[in-house]
Amino acid sequence: MELTGKKIVLGLSGGVACYKAAELCRGLTKEGASVQVVMTDAATHFITPVTMQALSGKSVFTDQWDPRVPNNMAHIDVTRDADAIVIAPCSADFIRKLAHGACDDLLSTLCVARPRHVPLLAAPAMNVEMWTNPATQRNVQQLREDGIHILGPAAGAQACGEVGMGRMLEPADMLEEIVAAFQPKVMAGKRILITAGPTFEPIDPVRGITNLSSGKMGYAVARAAREAGAEVTLISGPTALATPHGVHRVDVQTAQQMMDAVNQAITGQHVFIAVAAVADWRVANPSTQKVKKTEGGTPHIAFEQNPDILATIAARTTLAGHPYCVGFAAESENLLEYGAAKRERKGIPLLVGNIGHHTFGQDDNTIVLFDEQGHTILPRADKLTLARQLISEISKRINKHSLFQ
Ligand code: C5P
C-alpha cells in the first residue's frame, strides 16, 4: 500500500489510451489512494464515466457547471485537498491547453486553479506524428519549464497502426512514477550503478552453478535510487523480475561478465552498490558439449577464482571520493563480527549486512549498516522500504563528503 492516505485527482482527456486509465485507477485505489476522476467531454467518447465511477468508488466530474459541489465551484473544491493531479491520458490538445493556461472546461480550469504545492503529472498519449510535431514539442517544453512532470510517453505500436513515440506508459509504470513523485529527491543529479541477482557459472551448455539470490533486494535498491532522482544502471544476473521503470538494465550471466559490464559502466558514476550474490569460483574449463553420464563415474570439476567486483571498484575510488562504494554481506552467523570485518577487508565506507536465509527470495528483510562509526540496525520491513532507507543513508553520507559534489 504505497499510496495510503493520498488523494489523487485523475484527469482523463480524449484518447484511445483512456482504457489504460481504467487500469491505472484500479491500481491507485489498490495502493490505498482515494481517487477523484474528472473527464473531459472527449474522454467520455472513449470510456464511460460509469466505468470510472465503479473503479474509483466516487461519482465522476465531467462538467464545469456540475451543481453537486455545494458552492458550485468544482474547479476549486476538487483540488484543495489533493496530493497530486495526474492527467492520463494527456492529449496533444490538452497539452496545448496546459501550456497556455486555458480554462474552458472543468479539467483545464482545475489544473490552472490548483494550489502551487499540488504536483501536476501528465502522461502524453497520441499518434507519433502528433507527438513529434514541433508545436506539440514546444508546448511540452513549456510544461516542463512550468514544473509539470511529463511521464513518458513510450514508443511502440499505436492504435492507429503506426509505430513510434506517443504511446501512454503502461498502467504499472504509471503507478511506479506516481509513487516516485512522493519520494524525496535526495539523489537528484547523481548516477548510481547497482549489481543485483545471482550469477550463473556454466559447467557445460546445459548445467551450471548458481545460488538462491532472487534479485529482489538489488531491484528494490535500483527502484529506490530512481525514485530519489538518480540516473540508475542495473547490472543483473539471471532473475525473473521486471525492470523498475526508468532504470537502464544490462543482463549478464557470469561473474566475469558482471565485472566486464561494471567496468564498462563505472566511469562517471557517483555511487556503486554491489548487491549481487556473485559466485566466488567458476568452473575452470566448462565443457563445450554436454557432459555425458558414464557408468559408475562422477565428473571432477576444477574451479578457479572469480574477480571480486566490489573490491576491484573500491580500490579505484578517486580523491573526490567516488564512486562511493556500498557492499552487501549475506552471512549465516556472527553477522555483527563478520560484517564489520568484511567492510574493512573490502575497503569500503559502507556495508549492508543481512542473514542469508532470512533474505534470499524473501519480500522482507532486516539489515545492519556497518560504517566507520559502528553499526546501525534497520528493523524488519519490506525490501523497498529498506532500500529507500538505505538510499537516504547513502545520500547523507555522500553529502557530508565536501569533495564529492
Ligand atoms: O566476499 P563476499 O562475497 O561475502 O562479499 C559480498 C559483497 O561483495 C557483495 O556486495 C557482493 O556483491 C560483492 N562481491 C563482488 N564480487 C565478488 C564477490 C562479492 O562484487 N566476486
Tab-separated table of C-alpha atoms and ligand atoms in Angstrom:
chain	number	residue	atom	x	y	z
A	1	MET	CA	0.000	0.000	0.000
A	2	GLU	CA	2.278	2.722	-1.331
A	3	LEU	CA	-0.336	5.492	-1.557
A	4	THR	CA	-2.305	5.096	1.665
A	5	GLY	CA	-3.995	8.369	2.586
A	6	LYS	CA	-3.096	10.090	-0.680
A	7	LYS	CA	-5.811	11.969	-2.560
A	8	ILE	CA	-5.292	11.868	-6.292
A	9	VAL	CA	-7.274	13.710	-8.938
A	10	LEU	CA	-7.159	11.519	-12.059
A	11	GLY	CA	-7.976	13.576	-15.140
A	12	LEU	CA	-8.768	11.917	-18.458
A	13	SER	CA	-8.607	13.806	-21.734
A	14	GLY	CA	-9.609	12.297	-25.076
A	15	GLY	CA	-7.625	9.360	-26.450
A	16	VAL	CA	-7.727	5.614	-27.014
A	17	ALA	CA	-5.395	5.270	-24.017
A	18	CYS	CA	-8.404	6.031	-21.780
A	19	TYR	CA	-8.696	2.249	-21.430
A	20	LYS	CA	-5.335	2.272	-19.642
A	21	ALA	CA	-6.639	4.964	-17.282
A	22	ALA	CA	-9.230	2.442	-16.036
A	23	GLU	CA	-6.463	0.020	-15.040
A	24	LEU	CA	-4.441	2.872	-13.550
A	25	CYS	CA	-7.427	3.961	-11.454
A	26	ARG	CA	-7.736	0.429	-10.121
A	27	GLY	CA	-4.023	0.320	-9.348
A	28	LEU	CA	-4.164	3.632	-7.495
A	29	THR	CA	-7.058	2.511	-5.296
A	30	LYS	CA	-5.363	-0.848	-4.637
A	31	GLU	CA	-2.336	1.078	-3.371
A	32	GLY	CA	-4.605	2.886	-0.914
A	33	ALA	CA	-5.182	6.185	-2.748
A	34	SER	CA	-8.526	7.923	-2.812
A	35	VAL	CA	-9.166	8.810	-6.463
A	36	GLN	CA	-11.432	11.539	-7.807
A	37	VAL	CA	-11.883	11.135	-11.555
A	38	VAL	CA	-12.500	14.153	-13.783
A	39	MET	CA	-13.106	13.610	-17.507
A	40	THR	CA	-13.216	15.961	-20.476
A	41	ASP	CA	-16.095	15.654	-22.890
A	42	ALA	CA	-13.756	13.971	-25.423
A	43	ALA	CA	-12.676	11.376	-22.821
A	44	THR	CA	-16.303	10.299	-22.325
A	45	HIS	CA	-16.362	9.259	-26.004
A	46	PHE	CA	-13.625	6.684	-25.289
A	47	ILE	CA	-14.700	5.297	-21.894
A	48	THR	CA	-17.820	5.968	-19.850
A	49	PRO	CA	-17.908	7.787	-16.509
A	50	VAL	CA	-19.826	4.721	-15.236
A	51	THR	CA	-16.702	2.557	-15.557
A	52	MET	CA	-14.521	5.163	-13.877
A	53	GLN	CA	-17.082	5.637	-11.094
A	54	ALA	CA	-17.188	1.890	-10.446
A	55	LEU	CA	-13.375	1.675	-10.314
A	56	SER	CA	-12.823	4.775	-8.173
A	57	GLY	CA	-15.883	4.329	-5.966
A	58	LYS	CA	-16.753	8.008	-6.474
A	59	SER	CA	-19.032	9.743	-8.918
A	60	VAL	CA	-17.093	11.340	-11.744
A	61	PHE	CA	-16.954	15.039	-12.625
A	62	THR	CA	-17.300	15.885	-16.310
A	63	ASP	CA	-19.000	19.273	-16.287
A	64	GLN	CA	-17.775	22.697	-15.248
A	65	TRP	CA	-21.350	23.582	-14.240
A	66	ASP	CA	-21.897	20.431	-12.135
A	67	PRO	CA	-24.164	21.573	-9.276
A	68	ARG	CA	-23.188	18.728	-6.882
A	69	VAL	CA	-20.468	20.752	-5.153
A	70	PRO	CA	-22.317	22.980	-2.648
A	71	ASN	CA	-20.640	26.217	-3.716
A	72	ASN	CA	-20.840	25.196	-7.407
A	73	MET	CA	-17.075	25.566	-7.749
A	74	ALA	CA	-15.847	22.074	-8.551
A	75	HIS	CA	-12.645	23.502	-10.097
A	76	ILE	CA	-11.661	24.831	-6.657
A	77	ASP	CA	-13.085	22.191	-4.334
A	78	VAL	CA	-11.704	19.153	-6.167
A	79	THR	CA	-8.093	20.305	-5.871
A	80	ARG	CA	-7.925	21.896	-2.433
A	81	ASP	CA	-7.137	18.710	-0.511
A	82	ALA	CA	-5.487	16.856	-3.416
A	83	ASP	CA	-1.966	15.458	-3.033
A	84	ALA	CA	-1.427	15.239	-6.810
A	85	ILE	CA	-3.219	15.686	-10.119
A	86	VAL	CA	-2.493	13.100	-12.798
A	87	ILE	CA	-3.645	13.696	-16.376
A	88	ALA	CA	-3.712	10.308	-18.095
A	89	PRO	CA	-4.122	10.246	-20.992
A	90	CYS	CA	-2.971	13.765	-21.758
A	91	SER	CA	-3.864	14.527	-25.398
A	92	ALA	CA	-1.947	16.902	-27.676
A	93	ASP	CA	-4.808	19.358	-27.296
A	94	PHE	CA	-4.802	19.117	-23.506
A	95	ILE	CA	-1.019	19.707	-23.507
A	96	ARG	CA	-1.714	22.862	-25.565
A	97	LYS	CA	-4.311	23.944	-23.021
A	98	LEU	CA	-1.951	23.388	-20.085
A	99	ALA	CA	0.828	25.287	-21.864
A	100	HIS	CA	-1.435	28.302	-22.337
A	101	GLY	CA	-3.375	28.224	-19.080
A	102	ALA	CA	-6.680	27.583	-20.862
A	103	CYS	CA	-9.789	27.404	-18.652
A	104	ASP	CA	-12.532	26.282	-20.989
A	105	ASP	CA	-13.688	23.087	-19.282
A	106	LEU	CA	-13.597	21.656	-15.767
A	107	LEU	CA	-10.335	19.702	-16.117
A	108	SER	CA	-8.282	22.524	-17.648
A	109	THR	CA	-9.752	25.032	-15.177
A	110	LEU	CA	-8.934	22.931	-12.126
A	111	CYS	CA	-5.343	22.492	-13.359
A	112	VAL	CA	-4.921	26.268	-13.511
A	113	ALA	CA	-6.744	26.689	-10.188
A	114	ARG	CA	-4.676	24.082	-8.306
A	115	PRO	CA	-2.649	25.282	-5.317
A	116	ARG	CA	1.055	25.654	-6.296
A	117	HIS	CA	2.182	22.879	-3.935
A	118	VAL	CA	-0.006	20.251	-5.653
A	119	PRO	CA	2.162	18.443	-8.222
A	120	LEU	CA	0.738	18.002	-11.710
A	121	LEU	CA	1.786	14.903	-13.641
A	122	ALA	CA	0.847	14.495	-17.301
A	123	ALA	CA	1.107	11.281	-19.337
A	124	PRO	CA	1.028	12.187	-23.035
A	125	ALA	CA	-0.769	9.766	-25.376
A	126	MET	CA	-1.066	10.426	-29.088
A	127	ASN	CA	-0.051	9.446	-32.594
A	128	VAL	CA	3.702	9.606	-33.318
A	129	GLU	CA	3.314	12.490	-35.818
A	130	MET	CA	1.257	14.457	-33.300
A	131	TRP	CA	3.890	13.849	-30.606
A	132	THR	CA	6.847	14.831	-32.797
A	133	ASN	CA	5.063	17.846	-34.262
A	134	PRO	CA	7.118	20.959	-33.392
A	135	ALA	CA	4.045	22.672	-31.931
A	136	THR	CA	3.468	19.768	-29.506
A	137	GLN	CA	7.155	19.668	-28.586
A	138	ARG	CA	7.122	23.420	-27.950
A	139	ASN	CA	4.123	23.005	-25.672
A	140	VAL	CA	5.697	20.037	-23.834
A	141	GLN	CA	8.851	22.096	-23.271
A	142	GLN	CA	6.671	24.863	-21.807
A	143	LEU	CA	5.026	22.343	-19.452
A	144	ARG	CA	8.458	21.178	-18.252
A	145	GLU	CA	9.526	24.770	-17.649
A	146	ASP	CA	6.330	25.295	-15.670
A	147	GLY	CA	7.264	22.392	-13.368
A	148	ILE	CA	4.756	19.884	-14.756
A	149	HIS	CA	6.112	16.317	-14.642
A	150	ILE	CA	5.879	14.603	-18.020
A	151	LEU	CA	5.512	10.821	-17.680
A	152	GLY	CA	6.680	9.011	-20.817
A	153	PRO	CA	5.491	8.635	-23.488
A	154	ALA	CA	6.692	5.195	-24.564
A	155	ALA	CA	7.467	4.024	-28.096
A	156	GLY	CA	5.835	1.106	-29.894
A	157	ALA	CA	2.826	0.028	-31.938
A	158	GLN	CA	-0.010	2.554	-31.832
A	159	ALA	CA	-3.784	2.074	-32.021
A	160	CYS	CA	-3.811	3.891	-35.382
A	161	GLY	CA	-1.488	1.244	-36.860
A	162	GLU	CA	1.616	3.446	-36.946
A	163	VAL	CA	4.712	2.813	-34.837
A	164	GLY	CA	6.729	5.270	-32.768
A	165	MET	CA	6.779	7.572	-29.738
A	166	GLY	CA	3.467	8.603	-28.266
A	167	ARG	CA	2.048	5.529	-26.503
A	168	MET	CA	0.907	6.229	-22.983
A	169	LEU	CA	3.013	4.453	-20.342
A	170	GLU	CA	1.602	1.135	-19.170
A	171	PRO	CA	-0.523	1.398	-16.002
A	172	ALA	CA	2.104	-0.411	-13.861
A	173	ASP	CA	4.807	2.035	-14.991
A	174	MET	CA	2.469	4.982	-14.386
A	175	LEU	CA	1.842	3.713	-10.888
A	176	GLU	CA	5.598	3.495	-10.184
A	177	GLU	CA	6.006	7.068	-11.460
A	178	ILE	CA	3.177	8.361	-9.260
A	179	VAL	CA	4.591	6.598	-6.175
A	180	ALA	CA	8.024	8.026	-7.065
A	181	ALA	CA	6.604	11.559	-7.227
A	182	PHE	CA	6.059	11.404	-3.447
A	183	GLN	CA	9.638	10.332	-2.629
A	184	PRO	CA	12.263	12.942	-1.635
A	185	LYS	CA	14.730	13.620	-4.466
A	186	VAL	CA	17.835	13.104	-2.335
A	187	MET	CA	19.832	11.668	-5.265
A	188	ALA	CA	18.886	14.218	-7.933
A	189	GLY	CA	21.751	14.641	-10.394
A	190	LYS	CA	23.577	11.520	-9.160
A	191	ARG	CA	24.482	8.479	-11.264
A	192	ILE	CA	24.223	5.145	-9.426
A	193	LEU	CA	25.461	1.763	-10.616
A	194	ILE	CA	23.989	-1.342	-8.980
A	195	THR	CA	24.653	-5.076	-9.338
A	196	ALA	CA	21.877	-7.495	-8.453
A	197	GLY	CA	20.787	-11.120	-8.520
A	198	PRO	CA	22.822	-14.295	-8.611
A	199	THR	CA	25.490	-15.190	-11.146
A	200	PHE	CA	25.446	-18.403	-13.161
A	201	GLU	CA	28.701	-20.216	-13.820
A	202	PRO	CA	28.413	-22.824	-16.584
A	203	ILE	CA	29.635	-26.410	-16.185
A	204	ASP	CA	28.565	-27.317	-19.704
A	205	PRO	CA	25.991	-25.839	-22.154
A	206	VAL	CA	23.017	-27.040	-20.069
A	207	ARG	CA	24.301	-27.078	-16.476
A	208	GLY	CA	25.762	-24.555	-14.152
A	209	ILE	CA	26.347	-23.351	-10.603
A	210	THR	CA	24.243	-20.583	-9.167
A	211	ASN	CA	22.744	-19.538	-5.797
A	212	LEU	CA	19.421	-18.665	-4.185
A	213	SER	CA	19.557	-14.893	-4.685
A	214	SER	CA	16.258	-13.716	-6.210
A	215	GLY	CA	17.489	-10.214	-7.064
A	216	LYS	CA	14.619	-8.641	-5.083
A	217	MET	CA	16.851	-6.538	-2.813
A	218	GLY	CA	19.023	-5.239	-5.671
A	219	TYR	CA	15.973	-4.394	-7.774
A	220	ALA	CA	14.380	-2.618	-4.796
A	221	VAL	CA	17.587	-0.590	-4.339
A	222	ALA	CA	17.516	0.295	-8.064
A	223	ARG	CA	13.892	1.402	-7.818
A	224	ALA	CA	14.536	3.424	-4.649
A	225	ALA	CA	17.553	5.128	-6.250
A	226	ARG	CA	15.488	6.077	-9.307
A	227	GLU	CA	12.633	7.316	-7.115
A	228	ALA	CA	15.193	9.518	-5.337
A	229	GLY	CA	16.034	11.174	-8.666
A	230	ALA	CA	19.209	9.280	-9.663
A	231	GLU	CA	20.117	8.017	-13.114
A	232	VAL	CA	20.353	4.278	-12.446
A	233	THR	CA	22.149	1.462	-14.252
A	234	LEU	CA	21.356	-2.047	-13.023
A	235	ILE	CA	23.669	-4.899	-13.947
A	236	SER	CA	21.710	-8.029	-13.299
A	237	GLY	CA	22.380	-11.733	-13.146
A	238	PRO	CA	19.534	-14.068	-14.191
A	239	THR	CA	16.284	-13.172	-12.378
A	240	ALA	CA	12.564	-13.355	-13.119
A	241	LEU	CA	11.955	-9.755	-12.036
A	242	ALA	CA	10.584	-6.830	-14.025
A	243	THR	CA	12.981	-3.930	-14.514
A	244	PRO	CA	11.986	-0.971	-12.328
A	245	HIS	CA	10.577	1.784	-14.523
A	246	GLY	CA	13.188	4.218	-15.819
A	247	VAL	CA	16.158	2.041	-14.838
A	248	HIS	CA	18.720	1.053	-17.501
A	249	ARG	CA	19.297	-2.696	-17.148
A	250	VAL	CA	22.168	-4.763	-18.505
A	251	ASP	CA	21.785	-8.567	-18.300
A	252	VAL	CA	24.756	-10.823	-17.583
A	253	GLN	CA	25.235	-14.437	-16.522
A	254	THR	CA	28.690	-14.992	-15.115
A	255	ALA	CA	30.789	-13.100	-12.566
A	256	GLN	CA	33.334	-12.248	-15.267
A	257	GLN	CA	30.580	-10.800	-17.493
A	258	MET	CA	29.326	-8.807	-14.499
A	259	MET	CA	32.866	-7.496	-13.881
A	260	ASP	CA	33.180	-6.505	-17.578
A	261	ALA	CA	29.776	-4.779	-17.571
A	262	VAL	CA	30.653	-2.891	-14.367
A	263	ASN	CA	34.000	-1.817	-15.856
A	264	GLN	CA	32.176	-0.523	-18.924
A	265	ALA	CA	29.632	1.452	-16.933
A	266	ILE	CA	31.656	2.710	-13.954
A	267	THR	CA	33.095	5.926	-15.449
A	268	GLY	CA	31.173	8.934	-14.174
A	269	GLN	CA	29.198	7.002	-11.550
A	270	HIS	CA	28.825	8.726	-8.185
A	271	VAL	CA	27.780	5.612	-6.263
A	272	PHE	CA	28.380	1.880	-6.774
A	273	ILE	CA	26.157	-0.506	-4.815
A	274	ALA	CA	27.114	-4.183	-5.104
A	275	VAL	CA	24.051	-6.178	-4.124
A	276	ALA	CA	24.648	-9.176	-6.393
A	277	ALA	CA	25.428	-12.571	-4.885
A	278	VAL	CA	28.479	-13.179	-7.044
A	279	ALA	CA	29.935	-16.678	-7.302
A	280	ASP	CA	33.330	-16.811	-5.646
A	281	TRP	CA	34.551	-19.521	-8.018
A	282	ARG	CA	33.859	-20.558	-11.574
A	283	VAL	CA	34.428	-23.839	-13.350
A	284	ALA	CA	37.947	-23.709	-14.738
A	285	ASN	CA	37.209	-25.446	-18.030
A	286	PRO	CA	33.486	-25.528	-18.795
A	287	SER	CA	32.758	-28.220	-21.376
A	288	THR	CA	31.575	-27.014	-24.778
A	289	GLN	CA	29.456	-30.180	-25.106
A	290	LYS	CA	27.044	-31.695	-22.591
A	291	VAL	CA	28.991	-33.863	-20.118
A	292	LYS	CA	27.747	-37.444	-20.575
A	293	LYS	CA	26.843	-39.791	-17.760
A	294	THR	CA	29.344	-42.632	-17.609
A	295	GLU	CA	28.892	-45.963	-15.830
A	296	GLY	CA	29.776	-45.519	-12.172
A	297	GLY	CA	31.846	-42.360	-12.751
A	298	THR	CA	31.367	-38.847	-11.397
A	299	PRO	CA	32.847	-35.822	-13.136
A	300	HIS	CA	35.681	-33.947	-11.478
A	301	ILE	CA	35.185	-30.230	-11.666
A	302	ALA	CA	38.129	-27.900	-11.164
A	303	PHE	CA	37.421	-24.351	-10.003
A	304	GLU	CA	39.196	-21.049	-10.332
A	305	GLN	CA	38.583	-17.785	-8.521
A	306	ASN	CA	36.300	-15.067	-9.886
A	307	PRO	CA	37.260	-11.395	-9.692
A	308	ASP	CA	35.952	-9.555	-6.622
A	309	ILE	CA	33.971	-6.849	-8.408
A	310	LEU	CA	33.320	-4.705	-5.349
A	311	ALA	CA	36.907	-4.815	-4.063
A	312	THR	CA	38.212	-4.023	-7.571
A	313	ILE	CA	35.999	-0.934	-7.901
A	314	ALA	CA	36.586	0.148	-4.281
A	315	ALA	CA	40.334	0.116	-4.924
A	316	ARG	CA	39.756	2.699	-7.679
A	317	THR	CA	37.939	5.297	-5.552
A	318	THR	CA	39.181	8.727	-6.619
A	319	LEU	CA	40.420	11.572	-4.451
A	320	ALA	CA	36.994	13.155	-4.886
A	321	GLY	CA	35.581	10.188	-3.006
A	322	HIS	CA	33.688	8.479	-5.802
A	323	PRO	CA	32.361	6.152	-6.682
A	324	TYR	CA	31.134	5.853	-3.112
A	325	CYS	CA	31.113	2.051	-2.742
A	326	VAL	CA	28.494	0.110	-0.830
A	327	GLY	CA	28.654	-3.657	-0.366
A	328	PHE	CA	26.313	-6.321	0.927
A	329	ALA	CA	27.169	-9.296	3.104
A	330	ALA	CA	24.930	-12.319	3.456
A	331	GLU	CA	26.140	-14.298	6.458
A	332	SER	CA	24.643	-17.323	8.176
A	333	GLU	CA	26.028	-16.496	11.662
A	334	ASN	CA	28.047	-13.907	13.637
A	335	LEU	CA	26.735	-11.117	11.408
A	336	LEU	CA	27.979	-8.254	13.604
A	337	GLU	CA	31.521	-9.573	13.772
A	338	TYR	CA	31.790	-10.768	10.149
A	339	GLY	CA	30.071	-7.663	8.745
A	340	ALA	CA	32.472	-5.214	10.377
A	341	ALA	CA	35.466	-7.295	9.286
A	342	LYS	CA	34.182	-7.598	5.706
A	343	ARG	CA	33.733	-3.826	5.384
A	344	GLU	CA	37.399	-3.332	6.261
A	345	ARG	CA	38.568	-6.169	4.043
A	346	LYS	CA	36.693	-4.833	1.009
A	347	GLY	CA	37.973	-1.308	1.673
A	348	ILE	CA	34.521	0.302	1.517
A	349	PRO	CA	32.885	3.039	3.612
A	350	LEU	CA	29.506	1.301	3.998
A	351	LEU	CA	28.471	-2.347	4.147
A	352	VAL	CA	24.954	-3.722	4.481
A	353	GLY	CA	24.768	-6.986	6.397
A	354	ASN	CA	21.933	-9.495	6.428
A	355	ILE	CA	21.373	-13.110	7.317
A	356	GLY	CA	21.384	-15.143	4.089
A	357	HIS	CA	18.456	-17.470	4.744
A	358	HIS	CA	16.361	-14.531	6.024
A	359	THR	CA	16.770	-12.577	2.807
A	360	PHE	CA	17.223	-14.906	-0.194
A	361	GLY	CA	13.912	-14.978	-2.071
A	362	GLN	CA	12.033	-13.183	0.743
A	363	ASP	CA	9.990	-10.000	0.395
A	364	ASP	CA	11.043	-8.744	3.842
A	365	ASN	CA	14.448	-8.420	5.426
A	366	THR	CA	16.353	-6.994	8.390
A	367	ILE	CA	19.588	-5.206	7.603
A	368	VAL	CA	22.546	-3.861	9.553
A	369	LEU	CA	24.571	-0.908	8.277
A	370	PHE	CA	28.290	-1.009	9.074
A	371	ASP	CA	30.411	2.105	8.683
A	372	GLU	CA	33.481	3.580	10.373
A	373	GLN	CA	31.307	4.685	13.333
A	374	GLY	CA	29.999	1.170	14.079
A	375	HIS	CA	26.723	-0.448	13.161
A	376	THR	CA	23.023	0.503	12.934
A	377	ILE	CA	20.163	-1.998	12.673
A	378	LEU	CA	17.281	-1.242	10.293
A	379	PRO	CA	14.410	-3.366	11.625
A	380	ARG	CA	12.480	-5.892	9.565
A	381	ALA	CA	10.480	-4.329	6.755
A	382	ASP	CA	9.697	-4.981	3.109
A	383	LYS	CA	12.695	-4.666	0.816
A	384	LEU	CA	11.517	-1.462	-0.898
A	385	THR	CA	11.155	0.296	2.474
A	386	LEU	CA	14.653	-0.842	3.479
A	387	ALA	CA	16.031	0.150	0.076
A	388	ARG	CA	14.595	3.669	0.485
A	389	GLN	CA	16.158	3.926	3.949
A	390	LEU	CA	19.490	2.729	2.552
A	391	ILE	CA	19.404	5.299	-0.287
A	392	SER	CA	18.634	8.012	2.256
A	393	GLU	CA	21.571	6.857	4.460
A	394	ILE	CA	23.916	6.849	1.458
A	395	SER	CA	22.792	10.347	0.435
A	396	LYS	CA	23.502	11.686	3.936
A	397	ARG	CA	26.985	10.177	3.836
A	398	ILE	CA	27.934	11.394	0.354
A	399	ASN	CA	26.586	14.865	1.046
A	400	LYS	CA	28.898	15.098	4.070
A	401	HIS	CA	31.857	14.480	1.768
A	402	SER	CA	32.693	18.027	0.649
A	403	LEU	CA	34.850	16.834	-2.247
A	404	PHE	CA	32.019	14.703	-3.536
A	405	GLN	CA	29.947	17.481	-5.061
B	1	C5P	O1	33.011	-11.586	-0.055
B	1	C5P	P1	31.541	-11.653	-0.162
B	1	C5P	O2	31.072	-12.401	-1.392
B	1	C5P	O3	30.826	-12.098	1.055
B	1	C5P	O4	31.115	-10.116	-0.347
B	1	C5P	C1	29.829	-9.732	-0.645
B	1	C5P	C2	29.861	-8.374	-1.309
B	1	C5P	O5	30.853	-8.297	-2.317
B	1	C5P	C3	28.567	-8.070	-2.034
B	1	C5P	O6	28.402	-6.680	-2.044
B	1	C5P	C4	28.832	-8.613	-3.425
B	1	C5P	O7	28.009	-8.010	-4.409
B	1	C5P	C5	30.287	-8.261	-3.631
B	1	C5P	N1	31.054	-9.227	-4.434
B	1	C5P	C6	31.530	-8.853	-5.656
B	1	C5P	N2	32.297	-9.716	-6.404
B	1	C5P	C7	32.549	-10.961	-5.954
B	1	C5P	C8	32.071	-11.359	-4.690
B	1	C5P	C9	31.319	-10.470	-3.961
B	1	C5P	O8	31.258	-7.711	-6.089
B	1	C5P	N3	33.281	-11.785	-6.690
